Every structure is written in C-alpha cells, then in structure tokens.
Short mmCIF file of C-alpha atoms and ligand atoms in Angstrom, two decimals:
data_model
loop_
_atom_site.label_atom_id
_atom_site.label_comp_id
_atom_site.label_asym_id
_atom_site.label_seq_id
_atom_site.Cartn_x
_atom_site.Cartn_y
_atom_site.Cartn_z
CA MET A 27 121.22 116.98 84.25
CA GLY A 28 118.27 114.89 85.55
CA SER A 29 120.01 114.48 89.02
CA GLU A 30 120.91 117.95 89.15
CA PHE A 31 117.20 118.91 88.48
CA ILE A 32 116.06 116.50 91.26
CA ASP A 33 118.65 118.03 93.64
CA HIS A 34 116.98 121.41 93.14
CA THR A 35 113.38 120.39 93.08
CA PRO A 36 111.39 122.79 95.36
CA LYS A 37 109.28 121.23 98.06
CA TRP A 38 106.00 121.87 96.38
CA LEU A 39 107.25 120.35 93.12
CA LYS A 40 108.51 117.29 94.88
CA ILE A 41 105.15 117.02 96.60
CA LEU A 42 103.16 117.50 93.21
CA ALA A 43 105.55 114.88 91.50
CA ILE A 44 104.89 112.20 94.27
CA GLN A 45 101.11 112.90 94.18
CA LEU A 46 100.97 112.71 90.43
CA PHE A 47 103.41 110.05 89.69
CA GLY A 48 104.26 108.21 93.12
CA THR A 49 107.30 106.04 92.49
CA ASN A 50 107.17 106.59 88.63
CA ASP A 51 108.22 110.08 89.26
CA LYS A 52 111.62 109.41 87.65
CA VAL A 53 109.99 107.92 84.62
CA ALA A 54 107.91 111.16 84.43
CA LEU A 55 111.20 113.10 84.76
CA LYS A 56 112.81 111.33 81.98
CA VAL A 57 109.82 111.76 79.78
CA GLY A 58 109.87 115.52 80.55
CA MET A 59 113.62 115.78 79.77
CA ILE A 60 113.14 113.88 76.40
CA SER A 61 110.20 116.19 75.50
CA THR A 62 112.32 119.36 76.42
CA ILE A 63 115.27 118.23 74.49
CA ALA A 64 112.82 117.40 71.49
CA GLY A 65 111.29 120.79 71.92
CA PHE A 66 114.72 122.57 71.67
CA ALA A 67 115.82 120.35 68.82
CA LEU A 68 112.61 121.58 66.83
CA VAL A 69 113.41 125.18 67.77
CA SER A 70 117.12 124.88 66.61
CA GLY A 71 115.98 123.19 63.41
CA ALA A 72 113.66 125.97 62.64
CA ILE A 73 116.26 128.75 63.59
CA THR A 74 118.92 126.87 61.42
CA ARG A 75 116.74 127.60 58.29
CA ARG A 76 117.35 131.21 58.82
CA ASN A 77 120.68 131.44 60.43
CA ARG A 78 122.67 128.09 60.62
CA ASN A 79 125.18 129.25 63.23
CA ARG A 80 122.37 130.07 65.78
CA GLY A 81 121.05 126.75 65.51
CA LEU A 82 124.23 125.15 65.86
CA ALA A 83 124.99 127.47 69.05
CA ILE A 84 122.00 126.05 70.72
CA ILE A 85 123.14 122.52 70.53
CA ALA A 86 126.68 123.64 71.41
CA VAL A 87 125.34 125.38 74.54
CA PHE A 88 123.28 122.13 75.54
CA GLY A 89 126.42 120.10 75.13
CA LEU A 90 128.59 122.32 77.32
CA LEU A 91 125.91 122.75 79.78
CA GLY A 92 125.42 118.96 80.04
CA GLY A 93 129.09 118.47 80.19
CA ALA A 94 129.76 121.03 83.02
CA VAL A 95 126.77 119.63 85.07
CA SER A 96 127.78 115.98 84.68
CA SER A 97 131.52 116.41 85.45
CA ASN A 98 130.56 118.31 88.63
CA ARG A 99 128.21 115.61 90.07
CA PRO A 100 129.37 113.69 93.07
CA SER A 101 132.12 111.09 92.33
CA GLN A 102 132.43 112.26 88.69
CA SER A 103 135.43 113.75 87.07
CA VAL A 104 136.19 115.64 83.90
CA ILE A 105 135.68 112.51 81.98
CA ALA A 106 131.97 112.83 82.39
CA PHE A 107 132.27 115.90 80.06
CA ILE A 108 132.99 113.73 77.22
CA PRO A 109 129.36 111.94 76.51
CA SER A 110 127.80 115.46 76.11
CA LEU A 111 130.50 116.85 73.86
CA PHE A 112 130.21 113.68 71.70
CA GLY A 113 126.43 114.19 71.57
CA ALA A 114 126.66 117.80 70.79
CA ALA A 115 129.10 117.21 68.12
CA ILE A 116 126.89 114.63 66.54
CA GLY A 117 123.88 116.88 66.93
CA CYS A 118 125.86 119.71 65.15
CA TRP A 119 126.87 117.42 62.27
CA ALA A 120 123.34 116.01 61.93
CA LEU A 121 121.76 119.53 61.88
CA SER A 122 124.04 120.97 59.33
CA LYS A 123 123.84 118.19 57.15
CA PHE A 124 120.07 117.76 57.30
CA SER A 125 119.64 121.39 56.80
CA THR A 126 121.56 121.28 53.62
CA PHE A 127 119.07 118.83 52.11
CA ILE A 128 116.16 121.08 53.10
CA SER A 129 117.56 124.47 52.09
CA GLN A 130 119.04 123.14 48.66
CA HIS A 131 116.14 124.75 46.72
CA ASP A 132 117.10 128.15 48.11
CA ARG A 133 120.40 127.91 46.41
CA PRO A 134 120.85 129.04 42.85
CA ILE A 135 121.90 126.08 40.43
CA GLU A 136 125.32 127.13 39.39
CA THR A 137 126.01 124.51 36.87
CA PRO A 138 123.30 123.53 34.25
CA GLY A 139 122.40 119.79 34.75
CA GLU A 140 119.85 117.41 36.19
CA SER A 141 118.18 118.86 39.35
CA ARG A 142 119.22 117.35 42.53
CA ALA A 143 116.15 118.57 44.34
CA PRO A 144 113.13 117.73 42.08
CA LEU A 145 110.69 118.55 44.96
CA GLY A 146 112.17 121.80 45.96
CA TRP A 147 114.22 119.90 48.59
CA ASP A 148 115.81 116.54 48.36
CA ARG A 149 113.20 114.59 50.33
CA ARG A 150 114.84 111.14 49.29
CA ARG A 151 118.22 112.01 50.49
CA PHE A 152 116.94 113.72 53.59
CA ILE A 153 114.62 110.62 54.50
CA SER A 154 117.63 108.07 53.95
CA ALA A 155 120.23 110.18 55.87
CA ALA A 156 117.79 110.78 58.70
CA SER A 157 116.91 107.10 58.93
CA LYS A 158 120.58 106.02 58.78
CA THR A 159 121.29 108.48 61.67
CA VAL A 160 118.37 107.32 63.84
CA LEU A 161 119.39 103.63 63.24
CA THR A 162 123.07 104.36 64.21
CA SER A 163 121.96 106.18 67.26
CA ALA A 164 119.52 103.33 68.31
CA ILE A 165 122.36 100.86 67.86
CA PHE A 166 124.85 102.94 69.90
CA SER A 167 122.45 103.36 72.74
CA ALA A 168 121.40 99.75 72.79
CA VAL A 169 125.19 98.92 72.96
CA ILE A 170 125.71 101.53 75.78
CA ASN A 171 122.78 100.48 77.75
CA ARG A 172 123.96 96.92 77.54
CA LEU A 173 127.37 97.95 78.71
CA GLY A 174 125.71 99.64 81.60
CA ASN A 175 123.57 96.81 82.63
CA ASN A 176 126.64 94.55 82.46
CA LYS A 177 128.32 96.80 84.93
CA ILE A 178 125.31 96.78 87.24
CA SER A 179 125.14 93.01 87.33
CA ASP A 180 128.84 93.02 88.11
CA ILE A 181 128.16 95.07 91.08
CA ARG A 182 125.19 93.08 92.15
CA ASN A 183 127.47 89.93 91.82
CA SER A 184 130.32 91.49 93.85
CA ALA A 185 127.92 90.91 96.98
CA PRO A 186 128.76 87.72 99.10
CA GLU A 187 126.46 84.66 98.72
CA SER A 188 125.73 84.72 102.25
CA LEU A 189 126.01 86.89 105.34
CA PRO A 190 128.18 85.91 108.44
CA LYS A 191 125.96 84.13 110.83
CA ILE A 192 125.37 85.88 114.08
CA SER A 193 122.61 84.14 115.74
CA GLN A 194 120.39 81.13 115.46
CA TYR A 195 117.89 83.35 113.55
CA ASN A 196 120.72 84.32 111.11
CA ASP A 197 119.74 82.60 107.81
CA LEU A 198 116.92 82.86 105.50
CA ALA A 199 114.92 81.40 108.43
CA SER A 200 115.23 84.85 110.07
CA THR A 201 112.71 86.14 107.55
CA LYS A 202 110.13 83.76 109.04
CA THR A 203 107.26 85.54 110.68
CA PRO A 204 107.31 85.22 114.41
CA SER A 205 104.17 83.39 115.37
CA GLY A 206 101.43 85.68 116.59
CA ALA A 207 102.65 88.62 114.48
CA GLN A 208 100.56 87.93 111.32
CA ILE A 209 96.83 88.01 111.96
CA PHE A 210 95.78 88.66 108.30
CA SER A 211 97.48 87.67 105.23
CA GLU A 212 97.23 90.69 102.75
CA THR A 213 100.10 92.53 104.38
CA PRO A 214 103.06 90.44 105.42
CA PHE A 215 104.64 91.18 108.69
CA ILE A 216 108.15 90.94 107.18
CA THR A 217 108.04 92.89 103.90
CA PRO A 218 109.88 90.86 101.07
CA ASN A 219 112.79 92.56 99.65
CA LYS A 220 111.16 92.67 96.26
CA ASP A 221 108.06 94.35 97.57
CA PHE A 222 109.95 96.83 99.75
CA TYR A 223 109.19 100.49 99.04
CA ARG A 224 112.05 102.26 97.31
CA ILE A 225 112.64 106.07 97.68
CA ASP A 226 115.69 107.96 96.77
CA THR A 227 116.97 110.75 94.61
CA ALA A 228 119.19 108.43 92.44
CA LEU A 229 118.25 108.39 88.52
CA SER A 230 120.54 105.54 88.14
CA LEU A 231 121.99 103.04 90.54
CA PRO A 232 125.34 104.01 91.97
CA ARG A 233 128.48 102.39 90.40
CA ILE A 234 129.87 100.72 93.70
CA ASN A 235 133.28 99.21 93.50
CA ILE A 236 133.26 96.95 96.32
CA LYS A 237 137.09 96.55 96.38
CA THR A 238 137.61 100.32 96.77
CA TRP A 239 134.40 101.16 98.81
CA LYS A 240 135.11 102.49 102.27
CA LEU A 241 132.96 103.82 105.03
CA ASN A 242 134.82 106.82 106.69
CA ILE A 243 133.73 107.97 110.20
CA GLY A 244 135.41 111.26 110.79
CA GLY A 245 134.74 114.84 111.80
CA MET A 246 134.55 115.56 115.42
CA VAL A 247 136.14 112.28 116.66
CA LYS A 248 139.38 111.42 118.22
CA THR A 249 140.34 108.66 115.88
CA PRO A 250 138.84 108.75 112.47
CA LEU A 251 137.90 105.20 111.19
CA THR A 252 138.03 103.69 107.70
CA LEU A 253 136.16 100.55 107.10
CA SER A 254 136.20 98.33 104.06
CA TYR A 255 133.17 95.93 103.31
CA GLN A 256 135.38 93.08 104.61
CA ASP A 257 135.99 95.15 107.82
CA LEU A 258 132.40 95.48 108.39
CA LEU A 259 131.55 91.89 107.71
CA THR A 260 134.06 90.68 110.45
CA ARG A 261 132.82 92.91 113.18
CA PRO A 262 130.28 91.87 115.90
CA MET A 263 126.83 92.34 114.44
CA VAL A 264 123.24 92.48 115.58
CA GLU A 265 120.00 91.50 113.83
CA ARG A 266 116.94 93.63 114.35
CA THR A 267 113.35 93.77 113.03
CA ILE A 268 112.61 97.33 112.32
CA THR A 269 109.99 99.07 110.46
CA ILE A 270 111.23 102.11 108.51
CA CYS A 271 108.97 104.62 106.56
CA CYS A 272 109.01 107.65 104.37
CA VAL A 273 107.99 111.19 105.44
CA SER A 274 106.36 111.55 102.02
CA ASN A 275 103.93 108.81 102.83
CA GLU A 276 100.36 110.04 102.60
CA VAL A 277 98.03 108.79 105.40
CA GLY A 278 97.29 105.30 104.34
CA GLY A 279 100.23 105.39 101.79
CA PRO A 280 102.45 102.49 100.83
CA TYR A 281 106.02 103.95 101.55
CA ILE A 282 106.57 101.91 104.65
CA GLY A 283 108.15 98.42 105.10
CA ASN A 284 109.32 96.03 107.90
CA ALA A 285 112.61 94.02 107.47
CA VAL A 286 115.17 92.00 109.46
CA TRP A 287 118.30 94.32 109.32
CA GLN A 288 121.65 92.93 110.06
CA GLY A 289 124.50 95.12 110.72
CA VAL A 290 127.09 96.75 113.12
CA LEU A 291 125.70 98.99 115.83
CA LEU A 292 126.67 102.56 115.30
CA ALA A 293 127.36 102.92 119.09
CA ASP A 294 130.24 100.44 118.88
CA LEU A 295 131.84 102.04 115.85
CA LEU A 296 131.42 105.59 117.47
CA THR A 297 132.84 104.62 120.70
CA GLU A 298 135.77 103.32 119.06
CA ALA A 299 136.32 106.60 117.13
CA GLY A 300 135.78 108.41 120.37
CA ILE A 301 133.41 111.39 119.74
CA ASP A 302 133.91 114.85 120.84
CA SER A 303 131.20 116.01 123.31
CA ARG A 304 130.41 119.09 121.29
CA ALA A 305 129.28 117.12 118.21
CA GLU A 306 125.56 117.35 117.74
CA GLN A 307 124.69 115.59 114.63
CA ILE A 308 125.76 112.52 112.67
CA PHE A 309 125.95 113.53 109.07
CA GLY A 310 125.67 110.61 106.39
CA THR A 311 127.06 111.15 102.81
CA SER A 312 126.14 108.51 100.07
CA VAL A 313 128.40 107.53 97.09
CA ASP A 314 125.97 109.66 94.98
CA GLY A 315 126.25 112.65 97.06
CA TRP A 316 122.99 112.51 98.94
CA THR A 317 123.25 113.59 102.63
CA CYS A 318 121.25 113.66 105.81
CA GLY A 319 121.73 114.32 109.45
CA PHE A 320 120.33 112.96 112.78
CA PRO A 321 121.19 113.65 116.49
CA VAL A 322 124.16 112.02 118.05
CA GLY A 323 121.86 110.77 120.80
CA ALA A 324 120.17 108.38 118.47
CA ALA A 325 123.21 106.38 118.26
CA PHE A 326 123.60 106.05 122.00
CA ASP A 327 120.13 106.05 123.61
CA GLY A 328 119.79 102.39 123.35
CA ARG A 329 117.78 102.17 120.10
CA ASP A 330 119.54 99.92 117.64
CA ALA A 331 120.90 102.34 115.36
CA MET A 332 123.13 100.47 112.86
CA VAL A 333 125.26 100.48 109.74
CA ALA A 334 123.24 97.56 108.05
CA ILE A 335 124.66 95.21 105.56
CA GLY A 336 121.83 92.68 105.41
CA MET A 337 118.21 92.83 104.72
CA ASN A 338 115.93 89.86 105.43
CA GLY A 339 118.73 87.29 105.45
CA GLU A 340 120.54 88.61 102.29
CA PRO A 341 123.20 91.11 101.66
CA ILE A 342 121.29 94.49 100.95
CA SER A 343 120.40 94.94 97.41
CA LEU A 344 121.85 97.68 95.35
CA GLU A 345 118.37 99.29 95.23
CA HIS A 346 118.31 99.50 99.01
CA GLY A 347 121.83 100.62 99.59
CA TYR A 348 124.43 97.98 98.94
CA PRO A 349 127.06 97.68 100.28
CA ALA A 350 125.91 99.42 103.44
CA ARG A 351 123.24 101.82 104.78
CA ILE A 352 122.15 103.37 107.89
CA ILE A 353 119.11 102.26 109.76
CA ILE A 354 117.96 104.25 112.78
CA PRO A 355 114.64 103.15 114.34
CA GLY A 356 112.05 105.93 114.89
CA LEU A 357 113.35 108.39 112.35
CA TYR A 358 112.12 109.14 109.07
CA GLY A 359 114.42 107.79 106.17
CA TYR A 360 115.14 111.42 104.82
CA VAL A 361 116.97 112.36 108.01
CA SER A 362 118.64 108.91 108.88
CA ALA A 363 118.64 106.14 106.53
CA THR A 364 121.64 106.92 104.05
CA LYS A 365 121.91 104.16 101.51
CA TRP A 366 125.10 103.59 99.77
CA VAL A 367 126.82 105.30 102.75
CA GLN A 368 130.13 106.48 102.13
CA SER A 369 130.97 108.67 105.23
CA LEU A 370 129.56 109.59 108.64
CA GLU A 371 130.70 112.84 109.84
CA LEU A 372 130.27 113.84 113.41
CA THR A 373 129.53 117.74 113.40
CA THR A 374 127.38 120.47 114.70
CA TRP A 375 123.79 121.42 113.33
CA SER A 376 125.16 124.75 112.08
CA GLN A 377 128.03 123.14 110.11
CA ALA A 378 125.99 120.86 107.83
CA GLU A 379 122.41 120.51 106.53
CA GLY A 380 121.08 117.26 105.16
CA TYR A 381 119.72 117.18 101.50
CA TRP A 382 116.04 117.74 102.27
CA VAL A 383 116.44 120.40 104.91
CA PRO A 384 117.25 123.55 102.92
CA LEU A 385 114.33 122.26 100.58
CA GLY A 386 111.78 123.01 103.43
CA TRP A 387 111.73 119.69 105.42
CA SER A 388 112.18 119.56 108.89
CA ARG A 389 115.61 119.02 110.44
CA ASP A 390 114.06 116.78 113.32
CA ALA A 391 111.95 114.08 111.98
CA PRO A 392 110.90 111.36 114.57
CA ILE A 393 108.28 108.99 113.07
CA LYS A 394 104.62 109.90 113.79
CA THR A 395 102.13 107.41 115.21
CA GLN A 396 100.09 106.03 112.50
CA SER A 397 97.65 103.27 111.46
CA ARG A 398 96.44 102.12 108.09
CA ILE A 399 93.40 99.98 106.87
CA ASP A 400 94.66 97.34 104.40
CA VAL A 401 91.48 94.96 104.45
CA PRO A 402 89.04 95.19 102.81
CA ARG A 403 90.97 96.65 99.89
CA ARG A 404 89.97 100.05 98.43
CA ASP A 405 86.67 99.67 96.54
CA GLU A 406 86.32 96.04 97.26
CA LYS A 407 82.83 94.98 97.37
CA VAL A 408 82.08 92.83 100.35
CA SER A 409 78.91 90.91 101.13
CA ALA A 410 76.77 91.42 104.19
CA GLY A 411 77.76 89.37 107.40
CA LYS A 412 80.87 89.38 109.39
CA ILE A 413 83.54 91.42 107.80
CA ALA A 414 87.16 91.55 108.82
CA ILE A 415 88.58 94.95 108.76
CA ALA A 416 92.53 94.85 109.40
CA GLY A 417 95.58 96.60 108.85
CA VAL A 418 98.85 97.93 110.44
CA ALA A 419 99.78 100.48 113.06
CA TRP A 420 103.13 101.94 113.98
CA ALA A 421 104.82 104.23 116.54
CA GLN A 422 108.53 103.34 116.31
CA GLN A 423 110.53 103.86 119.68
CA ARG A 424 107.27 104.14 121.54
CA GLY A 425 105.31 101.17 120.55
CA VAL A 426 101.63 100.47 119.71
CA GLU A 427 99.42 100.22 122.63
CA LYS A 428 95.99 100.31 121.21
CA VAL A 429 94.06 100.59 117.82
CA GLU A 430 90.56 101.67 117.48
CA VAL A 431 88.12 101.52 114.68
CA ARG A 432 85.20 103.75 114.13
CA ILE A 433 82.22 103.05 111.74
CA ASP A 434 80.70 106.24 110.44
CA SER A 435 80.39 108.74 113.39
CA GLY A 436 79.73 105.74 115.93
CA ALA A 437 81.73 105.05 119.03
CA TRP A 438 85.54 103.92 118.69
CA ASN A 439 85.68 100.10 119.03
CA ILE A 440 88.91 98.44 120.43
CA ALA A 441 90.71 96.34 117.65
CA THR A 442 92.44 92.99 118.38
CA LEU A 443 96.13 93.46 118.16
CA ALA A 444 98.82 91.00 116.95
CA LEU A 445 101.92 90.10 118.87
CA ASP A 446 103.71 93.10 120.42
CA PHE A 447 106.95 92.06 118.52
CA SER A 448 108.83 95.26 119.42
CA ASP A 449 108.29 98.86 119.72
CA ASP A 450 110.18 99.36 116.52
CA THR A 451 108.09 97.18 114.39
CA TRP A 452 104.62 97.73 113.03
CA ARG A 453 101.76 95.82 114.73
CA GLN A 454 98.80 94.29 112.79
CA TRP A 455 95.38 94.76 113.96
CA LYS A 456 91.98 93.37 113.26
CA TYR A 457 88.44 94.30 113.97
CA GLU A 458 85.29 92.27 113.01
CA PHE A 459 82.26 94.11 111.91
CA ASN A 460 78.76 92.65 111.56
CA ALA A 461 77.55 94.73 108.52
CA LYS A 462 74.30 94.91 106.84
CA PRO A 463 74.18 96.07 103.26
CA GLY A 464 75.03 99.68 102.78
CA GLU A 465 77.81 102.24 102.60
CA TYR A 466 80.16 102.86 105.62
CA ARG A 467 82.84 105.17 106.41
CA ILE A 468 85.60 103.21 108.30
CA GLN A 469 88.41 105.21 110.23
CA VAL A 470 91.17 103.97 112.22
CA ARG A 471 93.39 105.42 114.98
CA ALA A 472 96.36 104.17 117.01
CA THR A 473 97.67 105.06 120.61
CA ASP A 474 101.32 104.60 121.55
CA LYS A 475 102.61 103.37 124.80
CA THR A 476 103.07 106.77 126.16
CA GLY A 477 99.31 107.03 125.99
CA GLU A 478 99.17 109.61 123.21
CA THR A 479 96.61 108.98 120.33
CA GLN A 480 97.51 109.92 116.87
CA THR A 481 96.17 113.33 115.92
CA GLU A 482 92.96 113.69 113.99
CA GLU A 483 94.23 116.85 112.48
CA VAL A 484 94.88 116.38 108.76
CA SER A 485 98.31 117.73 107.71
CA ARG A 486 100.31 117.07 104.51
CA PRO A 487 103.57 115.08 104.29
CA ASP A 488 105.70 118.26 104.55
CA PRO A 489 107.46 119.32 106.52
CA ASP A 490 107.69 116.40 108.86
CA GLY A 491 105.11 113.79 108.13
CA ALA A 492 101.34 113.55 107.34
CA THR A 493 98.81 113.21 110.13
CA GLY A 494 95.05 112.36 110.27
CA TYR A 495 92.96 109.22 110.49
CA HIS A 496 93.12 106.90 107.60
CA THR A 497 89.47 106.65 106.24
CA ARG A 498 88.06 104.24 103.73
CA THR A 499 84.65 103.82 102.23
CA LEU A 500 83.17 100.27 102.70
CA LYS A 501 80.42 99.14 100.24
CA VAL A 502 78.53 96.19 101.57
CA ILE A 503 76.20 94.29 99.28
N1 LIG B 7 121.80 107.71 99.18
C1 LIG B 7 120.48 108.04 99.52
N2 LIG B 7 119.88 107.30 100.64
C2 LIG B 7 118.57 107.49 100.85
C3 LIG B 7 117.78 108.43 100.14
C4 LIG B 7 118.18 108.97 98.97
O1 LIG B 7 117.52 109.52 98.22
N3 LIG B 7 119.85 108.71 98.77
N4 LIG B 7 116.50 108.51 100.50
C5 LIG B 7 116.14 108.28 101.96
C6 LIG B 7 114.61 108.15 102.14
S1 LIG B 7 113.82 109.53 101.85
C7 LIG B 7 114.02 107.11 102.63
S2 LIG B 7 112.56 107.10 102.98
C8 LIG B 7 114.85 105.73 102.58
C9 LIG B 7 114.14 104.66 101.79
O2 LIG B 7 114.96 103.53 101.90
P1 LIG B 7 114.42 102.24 100.81
O3 LIG B 7 114.40 102.84 99.57
O4 LIG B 7 115.39 101.15 101.07
O5 LIG B 7 113.04 101.92 101.24
O6 LIG B 7 116.07 105.93 102.23
C10 LIG B 7 116.77 107.16 102.54
N5 LIG B 7 118.19 106.95 102.14
MO1 LIG B 8 111.72 109.21 102.61
#
C-alpha cells in the first residue's frame, strides 16, 4: 500500500515531503500509514458497538484492498494476497472477541448466577485478552522481521567478494583520491559508499535472486540480449569516476556524490543488439517496477554511459542497485540511473514515459551547472583573520572552468580550483577571505567550459533541477 501510495504521489506532495522530511520521507510515510490504520481501527471499534457487521466490514475491506494492491505490485503474484487476508482475519477475530467483553453489560443475564461483568464490562478479561493479542502480534512481527532480514543478508552475501580486475586502478586503490583533486578535507573527492546519498521509491529493498536475475535488452533492436550477472562480469569493462546527482537537490543540498563506477559500456551492448534507427529513447525498468528513459544518443555520443556493477572498488550494494544499475554522466538520476535494472528497452518517446514524467517532471533532464559552499559549515562561528571558504562545483559533460565567490554585494573573486579530473566529476574550489569581525553573506557561482555561468535566477527543483546561487551567512567573531 505504501509503495502504491508513493507511486501516485503528486509532484507538490513529493516536494513537500522532501522539504519536510528529506531522506526520512519513508519513515514519515510509515508513521502516517500506521496512524491512518490506527484511526480506522478506532472508528471500526466505535462502529462495532452499534453494529458489529459494519465494524467487521471495515476490516474486511482493508484486507481485500491490501491484498489486491500487493498482488498487483511489480514482480508479485497472487501469493502477495495472503498476508493481508491473514491480517484481516485476525483483525476481525480480535474485534469480535473484544467487543464481546465490552458489550456484555448490554446483554440481559439469562441465568441467575454470579455476575461475569462486575464493572459493567469485563475489564479484567478484556485487558488480559488484549495483552495476549498484542504480545502474540509482537512475537509474530519480530519473527517475520527476522526472516526478512535474513533474506536481505542472503542477497547481500550473493555478491562476489571482489570484482574482475580491469586496470591497474581496479582494486580498492581505485578509490584513492587523485592527487590535486582534494584541496579541503570536509568533502571527500570520492564519496565513500556508506555516505553516498540514496534516493529511490523503494519502501523495502528489492528481493534479488542473483541466480535468476537477468538484464534484458530488447524493443527496437535486431537481436535482443539476455545477460546474467555472470555474463556481465565476463564482459570487457571500464572504470570511470562520475558524479551523479538528484534533481530533487535544493541549491546547496546533499543529494550528490562522486564514485568510481565499474561496468560494461552501454554502447558495446547496444551495438551488439543492433538498434533500429527509429528508436528514440532507452527505457529502463527496475526489478521493483520503477522506470525512466533517456535519449539513445546518450549511449553513443562518447560519454561513458554504462551498466555499472561496481562502485568504489566493491560490487554495488543493494541500496545502490545491486546487481546492476545504469550510470549516465550528465543526466539527473530520475531519467537515467535505474537501480536494480531488469530491462532496457529501445523505444520511442510516445511509446513509454518514465516514472516521474507523468508526475510533472521534465522528460529531458541534463544536469545543471551548480556550485556549493561546504566550508565554513552552516552557522559555524569563525574567528577573524584568514578564513578558508571552500566547496564543490559541477557541470557534468561540460566541465567546470571557473568558480567565483562574492562577499556581500562586492565584486566576484576568482576561487582556486582543484585538479580538473574530468568533465564528469565535480571540482573542488577554495577562496581565502581576510575577514574582520562581523556578519557576511557569501555567494558562489560556477562557469562551465562552454563559457556559460550558472543562472542567478532562483527556481525550485521541479520540473528539471533547482537554480540560483548558493548563499551562506558567515559570522566572524
Ligand atoms: N529502481 C530505481 N532506480 C532509481 C530510482 C528509483 O526510485 N528506483 N531513483 C533514481 C534517482 S531519482 C536517483 S537521484 C538515483 C540515486 O541513486 P543512489 O540512490 O544510488 O544515489 O537513482 C535513480 N535510480
Ligand atoms: Mo533523483
């Protein structure tokens, strides 16, 4: 039900949820769902006092709805109906049982004898039955949670210990920072896997079976391809450092990361499949039914579009798309970066629309040139003297040419740039500011290698990425 809800979230609600809860949006959804269910439980309890069948009907409807929705989710079958039915059956049983205790005093005593309900209703039996039920449910859910966690660890353990070596860089050493790329320490040039932002619609991690998992490449191609994980591992691979980011990132936001990705070039796979010249988009579908589409050209224009299996020297983790995901330099994740990818279909724009497009996000979504101030930290008080202001800038596919910093409404000052590692990776910058005590407004802007400076115009993330200059107040004491 939660996933179904996520899939039908309108754009304004998605933005509101991210603004309010950030990456805790799923926790918020779960709390919301539990509250809603609790609310309905109270209502059906109250209704039951007057009309038992109506109360039971509410629970039955919940069960049927839950079952219908679950069994229709991607990669689910009718079996997914069972938990909801089971839950509804127990709910009905508990409701009728407890309502008996409560409504006993309404019933005339037919046989003379000791009253079974001395307080008007049998509070003692009610409390004892209710606590037994709560305890049993708690034990059941603990057991089921445990089984689920075991399943997830099995999936994690199904990944190989190490990746096939493809270059002298290809081991954990590849995650070592190239010299000159790191000119301040607060933001690592290579984002460690554990700190890499995670954005997806999955309420629980997909249940991947690596033995049966396949990547299908089909649609408008001459020879459809079906690749197992082993097939991918034995193919020629590349390793590239690419910065990916999320369209939902506000100016100055955290949903960006830079990793060393290892994978098979999409161009190689598509050339082998032989694509129809009328195909316009490459449409990715994940194991959990999420979709996105990007132009065919992005696979062939020389950028390193790939089916990635490795991230920073390790097999991609389940959170980031194990066994394989798509990485396309220069495009926001929501149009390109299918995690847990299951199929790539060559098709036209009118034949298929990616997940977020009908919800009001742009079909075409190249990453916008942006820059961010990371140092000093927000609200950090610094003492007067030479102050290092530093951060990152990115303009994937175009490259960062220049970064400038402005104090209050002064002139723009050129910042020192770190090594120009590649156009597809972010670039660190640093600016030294000799400050007297006071409060300053710091702004940053980047210019890409085409000579275009990021726009000052402030716009929201929707429909195709936030714009504006990152601005930070600096308190010098
Ligand atoms: N299957 C699936 N893949 C997905 C998504 C998703 O919701 N489901 N979200 C996309 C978005 S919006 C982004 S920004 C990137 C984020 O990748 P990460 O979580 O590895 O950082 O994954 C993309 N791939
Ligand atoms: Mo995203």
